[in-house]
CSV table of C-alpha atoms in Angstrom, one decimal:
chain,number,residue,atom,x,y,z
E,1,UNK,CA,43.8,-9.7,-9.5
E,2,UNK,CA,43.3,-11.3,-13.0
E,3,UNK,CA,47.0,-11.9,-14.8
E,4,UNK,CA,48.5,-10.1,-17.4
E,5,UNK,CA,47.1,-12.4,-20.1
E,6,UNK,CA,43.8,-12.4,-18.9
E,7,UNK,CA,43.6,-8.6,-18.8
E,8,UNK,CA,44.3,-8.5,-22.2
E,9,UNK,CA,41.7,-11.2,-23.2
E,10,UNK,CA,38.7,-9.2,-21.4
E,11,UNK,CA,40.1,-6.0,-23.0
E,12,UNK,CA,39.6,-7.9,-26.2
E,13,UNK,CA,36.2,-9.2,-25.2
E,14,UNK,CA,35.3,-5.7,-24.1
E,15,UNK,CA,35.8,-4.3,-27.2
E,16,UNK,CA,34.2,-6.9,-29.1
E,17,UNK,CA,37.0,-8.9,-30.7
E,18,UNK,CA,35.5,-12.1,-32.4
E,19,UNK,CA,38.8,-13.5,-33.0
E,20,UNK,CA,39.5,-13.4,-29.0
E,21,UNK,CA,36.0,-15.2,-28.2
E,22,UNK,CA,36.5,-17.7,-30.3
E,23,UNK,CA,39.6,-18.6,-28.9
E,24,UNK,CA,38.7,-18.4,-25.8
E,25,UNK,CA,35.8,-20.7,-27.1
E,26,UNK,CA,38.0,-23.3,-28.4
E,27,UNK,CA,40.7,-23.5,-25.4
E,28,UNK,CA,37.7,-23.5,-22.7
E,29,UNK,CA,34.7,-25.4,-24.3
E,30,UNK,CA,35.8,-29.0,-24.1
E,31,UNK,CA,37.5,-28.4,-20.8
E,32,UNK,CA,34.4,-27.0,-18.9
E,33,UNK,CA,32.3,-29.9,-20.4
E,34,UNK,CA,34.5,-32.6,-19.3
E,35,UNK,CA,34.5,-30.5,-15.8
E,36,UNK,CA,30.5,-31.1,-16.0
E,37,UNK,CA,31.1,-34.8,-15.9
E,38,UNK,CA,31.6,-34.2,-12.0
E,39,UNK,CA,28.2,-32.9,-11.6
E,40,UNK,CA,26.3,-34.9,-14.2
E,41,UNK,CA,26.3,-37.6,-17.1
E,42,UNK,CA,23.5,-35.7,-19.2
E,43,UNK,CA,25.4,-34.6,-22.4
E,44,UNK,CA,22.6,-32.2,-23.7
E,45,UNK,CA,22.6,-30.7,-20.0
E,46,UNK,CA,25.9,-30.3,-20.1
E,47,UNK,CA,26.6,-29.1,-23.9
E,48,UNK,CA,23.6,-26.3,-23.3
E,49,UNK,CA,25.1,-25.4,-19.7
E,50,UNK,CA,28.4,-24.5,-21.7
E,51,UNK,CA,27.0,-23.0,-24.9
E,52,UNK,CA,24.9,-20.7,-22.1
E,53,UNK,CA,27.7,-19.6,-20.3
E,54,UNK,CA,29.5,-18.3,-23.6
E,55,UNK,CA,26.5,-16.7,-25.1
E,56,UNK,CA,26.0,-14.8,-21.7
E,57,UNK,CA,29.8,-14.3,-21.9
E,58,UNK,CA,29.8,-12.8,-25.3
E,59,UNK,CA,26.3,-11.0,-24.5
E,60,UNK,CA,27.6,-8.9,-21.5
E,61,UNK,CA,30.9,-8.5,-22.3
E,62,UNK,CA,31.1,-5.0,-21.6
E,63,UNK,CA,30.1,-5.4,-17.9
E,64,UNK,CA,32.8,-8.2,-17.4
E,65,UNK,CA,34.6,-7.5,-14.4
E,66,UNK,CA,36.8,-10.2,-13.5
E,67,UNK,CA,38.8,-9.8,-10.2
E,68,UNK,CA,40.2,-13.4,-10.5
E,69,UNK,CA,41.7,-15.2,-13.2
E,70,UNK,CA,40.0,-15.9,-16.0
E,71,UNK,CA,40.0,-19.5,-15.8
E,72,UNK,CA,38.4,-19.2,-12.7
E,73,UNK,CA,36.1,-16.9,-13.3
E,74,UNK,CA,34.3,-19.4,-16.4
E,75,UNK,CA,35.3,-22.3,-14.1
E,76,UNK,CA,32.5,-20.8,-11.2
């Protein structure tokens, strides 16, 4: 069950809030890339991995169905 917070974020997602996204942009991006680091040292790899996940993010937001946490959810 996603938390209170994080139902309110994918509302805002799901109706198309830029404001949201880009937040959850700037909180997330730098974390998940330093998270990368684990799995390899290829920067470009890493940087287009990230920017992937939030165009996909942003690009079917209204199918998200997160049944998790957010942070888990970007994290798998």
């Amino acid at each position: 069950m996603a938390y209170k917070n994080d139902i309110f974020i994918i509302k805002s997602l799901k109706n198309g809030d830029r404001s949201t996204f880009e937040q959850l942009y700037s909180n997330y991006y730098q974390k998940l890339c330093t998270y990368l680091l684990n799995y390899t040292q290829d920067r470009t790899v890493i940087e287009d991995t990230v920017q992937d996940l939030f165009l996909s993010l942003w690009m079917k937001r209204n199918k998200i169905n997160i049944r998790t946490s957010l942070n888990a959810f970007l994290y798998k």
